[in-house]
Coordinates of C-alpha atoms in Angstrom, one line a residue:
Chain A
V12 CA -22.4 -11.0 21.4
T13 CA -21.4 -10.1 17.9
G14 CA -20.9 -6.4 18.5
A15 CA -18.4 -7.6 21.5
F16 CA -16.8 -9.5 19.3
R17 CA -17.1 -6.5 16.8
A18 CA -16.2 -3.9 19.7
I19 CA -13.1 -5.9 21.0
A20 CA -11.0 -6.7 17.4
A21 CA -11.6 -2.3 16.7
L22 CA -9.7 -2.5 20.5
V23 CA -7.0 -5.0 19.2
A24 CA -6.2 -3.3 15.6
F25 CA -6.4 0.3 16.4
G26 CA -3.2 -1.4 20.1
L27 CA -1.3 -2.2 16.8
L28 CA -1.6 0.8 14.6
Y29 CA -1.6 3.4 17.5
L30 CA 1.0 1.3 20.3
P31 CA 3.7 2.3 17.8
L32 CA 3.2 5.7 17.7
L33 CA 2.5 6.5 20.8
A34 CA 6.1 5.5 22.3
V35 CA 7.3 7.8 19.5
A36 CA 5.3 10.6 20.7
A37 CA 5.7 9.7 24.0
Y38 CA 10.0 9.1 24.2
S39 CA 10.6 12.4 21.6
F40 CA 9.4 14.2 25.0
N41 CA 12.5 12.2 27.3
A42 CA 15.9 13.7 27.9
G43 CA 17.4 10.5 26.4
K44 CA 18.8 10.9 23.1
Y45 CA 18.3 7.5 21.8
G46 CA 15.1 6.4 22.9
Y47 CA 14.4 3.1 24.7
E48 CA 15.4 4.1 28.5
W49 CA 13.6 7.1 29.9
K50 CA 15.5 9.8 31.3
G51 CA 12.6 12.8 32.3
F52 CA 11.2 14.8 30.4
T53 CA 11.9 17.9 28.0
L54 CA 11.3 19.8 24.9
H55 CA 14.7 20.0 23.8
W56 CA 14.3 18.0 20.3
Y57 CA 11.3 19.8 19.0
G58 CA 14.3 23.3 19.6
Q59 CA 16.0 21.2 16.8
L60 CA 13.4 20.9 14.0
G61 CA 14.2 24.7 12.2
D62 CA 16.4 23.2 10.0
E63 CA 16.8 23.7 6.6
R64 CA 16.5 20.6 5.8
I65 CA 13.9 19.7 7.8
I66 CA 11.2 22.2 6.0
A67 CA 12.5 21.3 2.5
A68 CA 11.8 18.1 3.0
T69 CA 8.2 18.6 4.6
W70 CA 7.4 20.7 1.7
H71 CA 8.5 18.5 -0.9
S72 CA 6.2 15.8 0.6
L73 CA 3.3 17.8 1.0
A74 CA 3.6 19.1 -2.4
L75 CA 4.4 15.3 -4.4
A76 CA 1.5 14.3 -3.1
A77 CA -1.1 17.1 -2.9
C78 CA -0.3 16.7 -6.8
S79 CA 0.4 13.0 -7.2
T80 CA -3.0 12.6 -6.1
T81 CA -4.4 15.5 -7.9
V82 CA -4.4 14.0 -10.9
A83 CA -4.4 10.4 -10.0
T84 CA -7.9 10.3 -8.4
P85 CA -9.2 11.5 -11.4
L86 CA -7.6 9.4 -13.9
G87 CA -8.4 6.1 -11.5
T88 CA -12.1 7.1 -11.5
M89 CA -12.1 6.9 -15.3
L90 CA -10.1 4.1 -15.2
A91 CA -12.7 2.5 -13.1
I92 CA -15.8 3.1 -14.5
G93 CA -14.2 2.8 -18.5
L94 CA -13.1 -0.4 -16.8
K95 CA -16.0 -1.7 -15.4
R96 CA -18.8 -0.1 -17.1
A97 CA -17.6 -0.4 -20.7
A98 CA -18.6 -3.1 -23.4
W99 CA -14.4 -4.5 -23.7
R100 CA -13.7 -7.1 -26.1
P101 CA -12.2 -10.1 -23.9
R102 CA -8.6 -10.6 -24.9
S103 CA -8.7 -6.7 -25.0
R104 CA -10.1 -6.1 -21.5
A105 CA -7.7 -9.6 -19.8
L106 CA -4.9 -7.3 -20.9
A107 CA -6.7 -3.9 -19.0
E108 CA -7.5 -6.0 -15.9
G109 CA -3.7 -7.8 -16.2
L110 CA -2.0 -3.6 -16.6
V111 CA -4.3 -1.6 -13.7
N112 CA -3.1 -5.0 -11.6
L113 CA 0.1 -4.8 -12.3
P114 CA 0.9 -1.9 -10.1
I115 CA 0.0 -3.1 -7.1
V116 CA 1.2 -6.5 -7.6
T117 CA 4.7 -5.1 -8.6
P118 CA 6.3 -5.2 -4.6
D119 CA 7.4 -1.4 -4.4
I120 CA 11.2 -1.9 -4.3
T121 CA 10.7 -4.4 -8.0
F122 CA 8.8 -0.8 -9.2
A123 CA 11.1 1.9 -8.3
A124 CA 14.9 0.0 -9.6
A125 CA 12.6 -0.5 -12.6
L126 CA 12.1 2.7 -12.7
A127 CA 15.2 4.1 -12.1
A128 CA 16.9 1.8 -14.7
F129 CA 14.0 2.9 -17.1
F130 CA 14.6 6.8 -16.9
L131 CA 18.6 6.1 -16.6
V132 CA 18.2 4.1 -20.5
L133 CA 15.8 6.9 -21.9
R134 CA 17.8 10.2 -20.9
Q135 CA 20.8 8.3 -22.4
A136 CA 19.5 7.1 -25.6
L137 CA 18.1 11.1 -25.7
E138 CA 21.2 12.3 -24.8
A139 CA 23.0 9.4 -28.2
A140 CA 19.8 11.2 -29.6
G141 CA 21.3 15.0 -29.4
V142 CA 18.2 16.0 -27.1
R143 CA 19.5 16.6 -23.2
L144 CA 16.7 16.2 -19.9
D145 CA 18.9 16.0 -17.0
W146 CA 15.6 16.0 -14.8
L147 CA 14.7 13.2 -16.2
T148 CA 16.5 10.7 -13.8
G149 CA 16.1 12.7 -10.7
G150 CA 13.6 15.1 -9.0
L151 CA 10.0 15.7 -7.8
L152 CA 8.7 15.2 -11.4
P153 CA 10.3 11.8 -12.2
M154 CA 8.9 10.6 -8.2
G155 CA 5.6 12.4 -9.5
I156 CA 5.8 10.0 -12.5
G157 CA 6.5 7.3 -10.5
H158 CA 3.6 7.7 -8.1
V159 CA 1.2 8.9 -10.2
T160 CA 1.8 5.5 -12.0
F161 CA 0.3 3.1 -8.5
Q162 CA -1.8 5.5 -7.8
V163 CA -4.3 5.1 -10.1
S164 CA -4.8 2.0 -9.4
Y165 CA -5.3 1.8 -6.2
V166 CA -7.9 4.4 -6.9
A167 CA -9.8 2.3 -9.7
L168 CA -9.2 -0.5 -7.3
V169 CA -11.4 1.0 -3.9
V170 CA -13.8 2.6 -7.1
A171 CA -14.2 -0.6 -9.0
A172 CA -14.7 -2.6 -6.1
R173 CA -17.9 -0.5 -5.4
L174 CA -18.7 0.2 -8.3
A175 CA -19.1 -4.3 -8.8
A176 CA -22.1 -3.8 -6.2
I177 CA -23.8 -1.1 -8.8
G178 CA -26.4 -3.4 -10.6
P179 CA -27.5 -2.9 -14.1
E180 CA -30.5 -2.2 -12.7
Q181 CA -30.3 1.2 -11.5
E182 CA -29.2 2.2 -15.3
E183 CA -32.2 0.3 -16.8
A184 CA -34.5 2.8 -14.7
A185 CA -32.2 5.9 -15.4
R186 CA -32.3 4.8 -19.1
D187 CA -36.2 4.2 -17.9
L188 CA -36.6 7.4 -17.1
Y189 CA -35.1 8.9 -20.4
A190 CA -31.9 10.4 -18.7
S191 CA -29.3 10.8 -20.7
S192 CA -25.8 9.3 -20.1
W193 CA -24.9 12.4 -18.5
T194 CA -27.5 12.8 -15.9
F195 CA -26.8 9.4 -14.9
H196 CA -23.7 9.3 -14.0
R197 CA -23.6 12.2 -12.7
R198 CA -27.0 12.1 -10.2
V199 CA -27.2 8.6 -9.7
L200 CA -23.6 6.7 -10.7
L201 CA -21.2 9.5 -8.9
P202 CA -23.1 10.5 -5.7
Q203 CA -23.2 7.0 -4.8
L204 CA -19.0 6.1 -5.9
M205 CA -18.4 9.4 -3.8
P206 CA -17.2 7.8 0.0
A207 CA -15.3 5.5 -2.7
I208 CA -13.1 7.9 -4.6
A209 CA -12.5 10.2 -1.7
A210 CA -11.7 6.8 0.1
G211 CA -9.5 6.2 -3.2
A212 CA -7.5 9.8 -2.7
I213 CA -7.2 9.3 0.2
M214 CA -4.8 6.1 -0.2
A215 CA -3.1 7.9 -2.8
F216 CA -2.2 10.9 -1.3
I217 CA -1.2 8.1 1.8
L218 CA 0.6 6.0 -1.0
S219 CA 2.0 9.3 -1.8
L220 CA 3.5 10.1 1.1
D221 CA 4.5 6.9 2.8
D222 CA 6.7 5.8 -0.5
F223 CA 10.2 5.8 0.2
M224 CA 11.4 3.3 -2.2
V225 CA 10.4 4.9 -4.9
A226 CA 11.8 8.9 -3.8
F227 CA 14.6 7.3 -2.6
L228 CA 15.9 6.1 -5.4
L229 CA 14.8 8.8 -8.1
N230 CA 16.2 11.6 -5.6
N231 CA 18.4 14.0 -6.8
G232 CA 20.0 15.1 -3.9
P233 CA 18.4 18.4 -1.6
G234 CA 16.3 19.8 -3.7
S235 CA 13.9 16.6 -3.8
L236 CA 14.8 14.8 -0.8
T237 CA 11.7 13.9 0.5
L238 CA 11.0 13.7 4.7
P239 CA 10.8 9.9 4.4
V240 CA 13.7 9.7 2.6
L241 CA 15.2 11.9 5.2
I242 CA 13.7 10.3 8.3
Q243 CA 14.9 7.1 6.7
S244 CA 18.4 8.3 6.5
S245 CA 18.3 10.6 9.8
T246 CA 17.5 7.2 12.0
R247 CA 20.8 6.4 13.3
N248 CA 22.6 9.2 14.3
Q249 CA 20.0 12.4 15.3
G250 CA 18.0 10.1 17.6
A251 CA 15.2 11.9 19.1
T252 CA 15.2 14.8 17.3
I253 CA 14.2 12.8 14.7
L254 CA 11.2 11.4 17.0
A255 CA 9.4 14.4 17.6
L256 CA 9.6 15.6 13.5
S257 CA 7.9 12.6 13.5
T258 CA 5.1 13.2 16.1
L259 CA 4.6 16.7 14.3
V260 CA 4.6 14.5 11.2
F261 CA 1.4 12.0 12.6
A262 CA 0.4 15.6 14.3
G263 CA -0.2 16.7 11.2
A264 CA -2.1 13.3 9.9
V265 CA -4.6 13.5 11.9
V266 CA -5.3 17.3 11.2
L267 CA -5.1 16.2 7.2
V268 CA -7.5 12.6 7.9
G269 CA -9.8 14.7 10.2
A270 CA -10.8 17.0 7.7
F271 CA -10.9 14.3 4.8
A272 CA -12.9 12.1 6.7
M273 CA -15.2 15.4 6.9
L274 CA -15.2 15.7 3.2
A275 CA -15.5 12.2 2.2
R276 CA -18.9 11.4 4.6
P277 CA -21.8 10.3 2.6
S278 CA -23.5 12.9 0.8
P279 CA -27.6 11.4 1.0
A280 CA -27.9 10.9 -2.5
G281 CA -25.2 8.2 -1.9
D282 CA -26.7 7.1 1.8
H283 CA -28.8 4.8 2.1
R284 CA -29.8 4.8 6.4
Chain B
M8 CA -26.2 -3.5 -23.4
A9 CA -23.1 -2.0 -25.1
D10 CA -24.5 1.4 -26.1
H11 CA -22.5 3.6 -26.6
H12 CA -22.4 5.4 -23.4
R13 CA -20.9 2.5 -22.3
S14 CA -17.5 3.6 -24.2
I15 CA -13.8 2.6 -22.8
W16 CA -12.4 6.1 -23.2
P17 CA -12.3 7.3 -19.6
A18 CA -9.8 4.0 -19.1
L19 CA -8.0 4.4 -21.1
P20 CA -5.4 7.8 -20.2
A21 CA -4.5 5.7 -16.7
L22 CA -4.0 2.4 -18.8
A23 CA -1.1 5.0 -21.4
I24 CA 0.6 6.1 -18.1
I25 CA 1.4 2.2 -16.7
A26 CA 1.9 0.8 -19.8
V27 CA 5.0 3.8 -20.8
F28 CA 6.2 3.8 -16.8
L29 CA 5.5 0.5 -15.4
A30 CA 4.8 -2.4 -17.9
L31 CA 7.9 -0.9 -20.5
P32 CA 10.3 -1.2 -17.4
L33 CA 9.8 -4.5 -16.7
A34 CA 10.1 -5.5 -19.2
L35 CA 13.3 -3.5 -19.2
V36 CA 14.5 -5.3 -15.9
S37 CA 13.7 -8.5 -17.5
A38 CA 15.9 -8.3 -20.0
I39 CA 18.7 -7.4 -17.9
A40 CA 18.2 -10.2 -16.2
F41 CA 19.4 -12.2 -19.4
C42 CA 22.6 -10.2 -19.3
Q43 CA 25.5 -11.1 -18.2
H44 CA 27.7 -8.6 -15.6
G45 CA 30.5 -7.2 -16.2
A46 CA 33.9 -6.8 -13.5
Y47 CA 32.7 -3.2 -12.2
G48 CA 29.0 -3.9 -11.9
E49 CA 28.4 -2.9 -15.5
I50 CA 25.0 -4.7 -17.8
E51 CA 26.9 -6.0 -20.9
P52 CA 23.9 -7.2 -23.0
S53 CA 25.1 -10.3 -24.1
F54 CA 22.3 -13.4 -23.7
T55 CA 22.7 -15.2 -20.2
L56 CA 21.0 -18.4 -18.2
D57 CA 23.1 -18.0 -15.2
N58 CA 20.9 -15.7 -13.0
L59 CA 18.2 -17.4 -12.9
A60 CA 20.7 -20.5 -12.4
R61 CA 22.3 -19.2 -9.3
L62 CA 18.2 -18.7 -7.9
W63 CA 17.7 -22.7 -7.9
S64 CA 21.6 -23.6 -7.1
P65 CA 21.8 -23.3 -3.2
G66 CA 25.3 -22.8 -1.7
V67 CA 26.3 -20.6 -4.8
M68 CA 26.4 -17.7 -2.6
G69 CA 26.8 -19.3 0.7
G70 CA 24.8 -19.9 4.2
R71 CA 22.6 -17.1 5.2
A72 CA 22.1 -15.8 1.2
D73 CA 20.6 -18.6 0.1
F74 CA 17.7 -17.8 -2.5
P75 CA 15.4 -20.5 -1.7
P76 CA 14.9 -20.3 1.9
I77 CA 14.9 -16.7 2.0
L78 CA 12.3 -17.0 -0.8
A79 CA 10.2 -19.7 1.8
R80 CA 10.5 -17.7 4.6
S81 CA 9.5 -14.2 2.7
A82 CA 6.2 -16.2 2.0
V83 CA 5.5 -17.8 5.1
I84 CA 5.8 -14.0 7.1
A85 CA 3.8 -12.2 4.5
G86 CA 1.3 -15.2 4.3
V87 CA 0.9 -15.4 8.2
A88 CA 0.4 -11.1 9.0
T89 CA -2.1 -10.9 5.6
L90 CA -4.4 -13.5 7.4
A91 CA -3.9 -11.9 10.3
A92 CA -4.6 -8.4 8.8
V93 CA -8.0 -9.8 6.9
A94 CA -9.0 -11.3 9.9
L95 CA -8.5 -8.0 12.1
G96 CA -9.8 -6.2 9.6
L97 CA -13.2 -7.5 8.8
P98 CA -15.0 -6.8 12.1
L99 CA -12.9 -3.5 12.4
A100 CA -14.6 -2.9 9.1
F101 CA -17.9 -4.2 10.4
W102 CA -17.5 -2.5 13.1
I103 CA -17.0 1.5 11.9
A104 CA -19.7 0.3 9.1
A105 CA -22.0 -0.4 11.8
G106 CA -21.4 3.1 13.3
G107 CA -23.1 6.6 13.0
P108 CA -22.0 9.1 10.1
L109 CA -19.1 10.3 13.7
R110 CA -18.3 6.8 14.1
R111 CA -17.6 5.4 10.6
A112 CA -15.8 9.1 9.6
L113 CA -13.5 8.8 13.1
G114 CA -12.9 5.0 12.7
L115 CA -11.4 5.9 8.8
G116 CA -9.6 8.4 9.8
L117 CA -8.0 6.8 13.3
V118 CA -7.4 3.8 10.2
T119 CA -5.5 5.7 8.0
V120 CA -3.9 8.1 10.2
P121 CA -0.8 5.7 11.0
F122 CA 0.1 5.1 7.0
C123 CA 0.7 8.4 6.4
T124 CA 3.3 8.0 9.0
N125 CA 6.5 6.6 7.9
L126 CA 7.2 2.8 8.2
V127 CA 10.6 3.8 10.0
V128 CA 9.6 5.2 12.4
R129 CA 6.7 2.9 12.9
T130 CA 8.6 0.1 13.3
Y131 CA 11.0 2.1 15.7
G132 CA 7.9 3.0 18.1
W133 CA 8.0 -1.5 18.3
V134 CA 11.7 -1.2 19.1
V135 CA 11.1 1.4 21.7
L136 CA 8.2 -0.5 22.9
L137 CA 9.7 -4.3 23.0
S138 CA 13.3 -3.3 24.2
S139 CA 14.6 -5.2 27.3
K140 CA 14.7 -1.3 28.4
G141 CA 10.5 -0.4 27.3
P142 CA 7.7 -0.4 29.3
L143 CA 6.9 -3.2 27.7
A144 CA 9.2 -5.7 29.6
P145 CA 8.7 -5.7 32.7
I146 CA 4.4 -6.9 31.9
A147 CA 6.1 -10.0 30.1
H148 CA 8.6 -10.6 32.6
A149 CA 6.0 -10.8 35.2
L150 CA 3.9 -13.2 32.9
G151 CA 6.7 -15.3 32.7
L152 CA 7.2 -14.8 29.1
I153 CA 10.8 -13.8 29.1
G154 CA 13.8 -13.1 31.6
P155 CA 14.8 -11.1 33.4
Y156 CA 16.8 -8.3 31.2
E157 CA 15.7 -9.7 28.0
G158 CA 13.7 -7.7 25.8
L159 CA 10.9 -8.7 23.5
A160 CA 11.9 -8.4 20.5
P161 CA 14.2 -8.9 18.8
S162 CA 11.7 -12.4 18.1
L163 CA 9.8 -14.0 15.6
G164 CA 6.4 -12.9 17.5
A165 CA 8.3 -9.0 17.2
E166 CA 8.7 -9.7 13.5
L167 CA 4.8 -10.7 13.1
I168 CA 3.2 -8.0 15.3
G169 CA 5.3 -5.0 13.4
T170 CA 4.5 -6.6 10.0
I171 CA 1.3 -7.1 10.5
S172 CA 0.8 -3.5 12.7
S173 CA 2.4 -2.2 9.0
V174 CA 0.3 -3.6 6.6
L175 CA -3.6 -3.6 8.6
P176 CA -5.0 -0.7 6.9
F177 CA -4.5 -1.8 3.1
A178 CA -6.6 -5.1 4.5
V179 CA -9.1 -2.8 6.6
L180 CA -9.6 0.2 3.7
P181 CA -10.9 -2.0 1.3
L182 CA -12.6 -4.4 3.8
Y183 CA -14.5 -1.6 4.5
A184 CA -15.6 0.0 1.1
S185 CA -17.6 -3.1 1.3
V186 CA -19.0 -3.5 3.8
E187 CA -20.0 -0.2 4.4
R188 CA -22.5 -1.1 0.7
L189 CA -23.7 -4.3 1.8
D190 CA -27.7 -4.7 1.3
R191 CA -29.2 -4.8 5.0
S192 CA -31.9 -6.5 3.8
L193 CA -30.7 -9.7 2.9
I194 CA -29.4 -10.0 6.4
D195 CA -32.4 -8.7 8.0
A196 CA -34.3 -11.4 5.7
A197 CA -31.9 -13.9 6.7
N198 CA -33.1 -12.9 10.6
D199 CA -36.3 -13.0 10.0
L200 CA -36.1 -16.4 8.9
Y201 CA -34.3 -17.8 12.2
A202 CA -31.2 -18.4 10.7
S203 CA -27.8 -19.1 12.9
P204 CA -25.4 -16.1 13.2
P205 CA -22.7 -18.7 11.4
R206 CA -25.4 -19.2 8.3
V207 CA -26.4 -15.5 8.0
F208 CA -22.7 -14.7 7.6
R209 CA -22.2 -17.4 5.3
H210 CA -25.1 -16.8 3.0
A211 CA -26.5 -12.9 3.4
V212 CA -23.0 -10.8 3.9
L213 CA -19.7 -13.9 2.6
P214 CA -20.9 -13.8 -1.1
Q215 CA -21.7 -9.4 -0.9
I216 CA -17.8 -8.8 0.5
M217 CA -16.8 -10.9 -1.2
P218 CA -14.8 -8.6 -3.6
G219 CA -13.8 -6.6 -1.2
L220 CA -12.6 -9.6 1.1
W221 CA -10.0 -10.9 -2.4
V222 CA -9.1 -7.2 -2.8
A223 CA -7.4 -6.7 0.8
T224 CA -5.6 -9.6 0.3
V225 CA -3.8 -9.2 -2.6
L226 CA -3.7 -5.3 -1.0
T227 CA -2.1 -6.5 2.3
F228 CA 0.3 -9.6 0.7
V229 CA 2.0 -7.4 -1.9
P230 CA 3.1 -4.7 -0.2
A231 CA 4.2 -7.1 3.1
V232 CA 6.0 -9.4 0.6
G233 CA 8.8 -7.1 -0.4
L234 CA 8.9 -6.1 3.7
F235 CA 11.8 -5.9 5.0
L236 CA 12.7 -3.4 6.4
V237 CA 11.0 -4.6 10.0
S238 CA 12.0 -7.6 9.5
N239 CA 15.4 -5.5 9.9
M240 CA 14.5 -3.8 12.5
L241 CA 12.7 -6.6 15.1
G242 CA 13.7 -10.3 13.7
Q243 CA 15.7 -12.5 14.7
N244 CA 19.3 -12.2 11.7
H245 CA 17.8 -13.6 8.5
M246 CA 17.5 -12.3 5.7
L247 CA 14.3 -11.0 2.9
I248 CA 13.5 -11.4 -0.4
G249 CA 13.1 -7.2 -0.9
E250 CA 16.9 -7.3 1.4
L251 CA 19.0 -9.5 -1.1
M252 CA 17.2 -7.7 -3.8
Q253 CA 18.7 -4.3 -2.8
Q254 CA 21.4 -5.5 -1.7
Q255 CA 21.7 -6.6 -6.0
F256 CA 21.1 -3.2 -6.3
G257 CA 22.9 -1.4 -4.1
V258 CA 25.9 -3.1 -2.4
A259 CA 27.2 -5.9 -4.6
R260 CA 25.8 -3.6 -7.8
D261 CA 25.2 -7.0 -9.7
W262 CA 21.6 -5.5 -11.8
P263 CA 21.2 -8.7 -14.0
Y264 CA 21.6 -10.9 -10.3
G265 CA 19.2 -8.6 -8.9
A266 CA 16.9 -8.2 -12.1
A267 CA 16.6 -12.3 -12.2
I268 CA 15.4 -11.6 -7.6
G269 CA 12.5 -9.1 -8.5
L270 CA 11.2 -11.6 -12.0
V271 CA 10.8 -13.9 -9.5
L272 CA 8.8 -11.6 -6.9
V273 CA 6.5 -10.7 -10.8
L274 CA 5.8 -14.0 -11.3
L275 CA 4.9 -14.4 -7.9
S276 CA 2.2 -11.9 -7.2
L277 CA 1.3 -12.4 -10.9
L278 CA 0.1 -16.4 -10.1
G279 CA -2.2 -14.9 -6.6
L280 CA -3.5 -12.0 -8.1
A281 CA -4.7 -14.2 -11.9
V282 CA -6.1 -16.0 -8.7
A283 CA -8.0 -13.6 -6.9
A284 CA -9.4 -12.0 -10.0
R285 CA -10.8 -14.6 -11.4
R286 CA -12.9 -15.2 -8.3
M287 CA -13.8 -11.4 -8.5
R288 CA -15.3 -11.7 -12.4
A289 CA -16.9 -14.4 -10.7
L290 CA -18.6 -13.0 -8.6
E291 CA -19.4 -9.9 -10.8
G292 CA -21.4 -12.2 -12.7
L293 CA -18.7 -11.5 -15.5
P294 CA -18.0 -13.8 -18.2

């Protein structure tokens, strides 16, 4: 009974996730320009994708996600370990946990608006002091700073959820066997955390790729236009071309996540089954 | 058990990043919420409580943009979507975790993929599916759900389906992280003692996945509250809190009022999180 219930829930969940994507993919081959009604098969919209703006936006999005994830994953993992396993004074712990939770509890629109305002005020203050930093208020670098800021918390959260389930017995056992702290972390802790770290990295990458608000408010023109901003700004007037672009993004995501999922498979040491 | 190798330093770089690029900007915005705005939308550094007072005085904005009903509506939609996403995500996480390496890798990947596709696009997919000329309309008509030439959207149901669909992965990923490392021996022991399935779940499974459940709830609710794009495209004509705030920072050029709305959003989220954090600490055996 339980097995059937789970399978049905899985079916419903995957239906909710994939029906709209399948609709987008199907209607990208629709001869009618504005979706909705089926008017016959065409590849016409895919021919429109060589556009410079589309290629540039794709590159910006991928570079931004790759760089921010590379920075945020180790920092987030260290954050989880330092937070969960160190002996903090209660007040410092409450403060640190509050900081970690802040990016998660702050709605993206509040975060993006606050960050944009902060960079603007900072730039004006620096200009008053005689330092000119034009890149501060817009472009891929401030976007990357914004992405890392929320990514570290999500990575830490995913890793910490797993860390919480690893009891102190293992460390005591390791110590009884005269394992050094380094050996314990590398041989005992990290292998068990690996699936969670990989899941955290996937989440971070996805959050960066999917981010619209930060990229929208910190974008400073064609040089930092990302895919979500491009797609958002052209759903109304570009019609089916955007459906074709979205279908390719979707196909790319399938390949990418497939590769990640292979890498994220639990290592033998971390597999309990 | 405080020994030298359990030091706090690994946490510090990430904490510094969050302090400088989020806590500080939020403090700045909070200060702006108490400022007046000038005739051209500029921020004037003089103290006022007007922006916060406007949040509780219905009628100031006139009808559609009244704050209290907008807040209530946003919270209800996000709450229902969160409950549905967790209720659906938990059995899904169990289904993925119960499989072999292939199902687990594939299942996790399949949950992740829709995320990599922009929210606008996924919502546009629902608009196509649920419109009067879309493929689902004839089926719904045959079932007597809608009349001829009618679509399934815009409606409250469409709005909820779109919202659940967009936040579902936020619930599944943390749930899976905790379900995946369930201690099977406790469940086997309970089964050996002839515990009924509900009792096994309550006493052997639930306590183990509780941290994951709380994390999933918080992680799902927060993006859901700020979300307004889905409701915009699939719902009937009403505003949600995210859209109201965006308007203040955008077309309305009323940054102090927008900042006041942002302040309410942050305080609400912190409240929910304080509740969740206390439960999580208790379950981890920490003070």
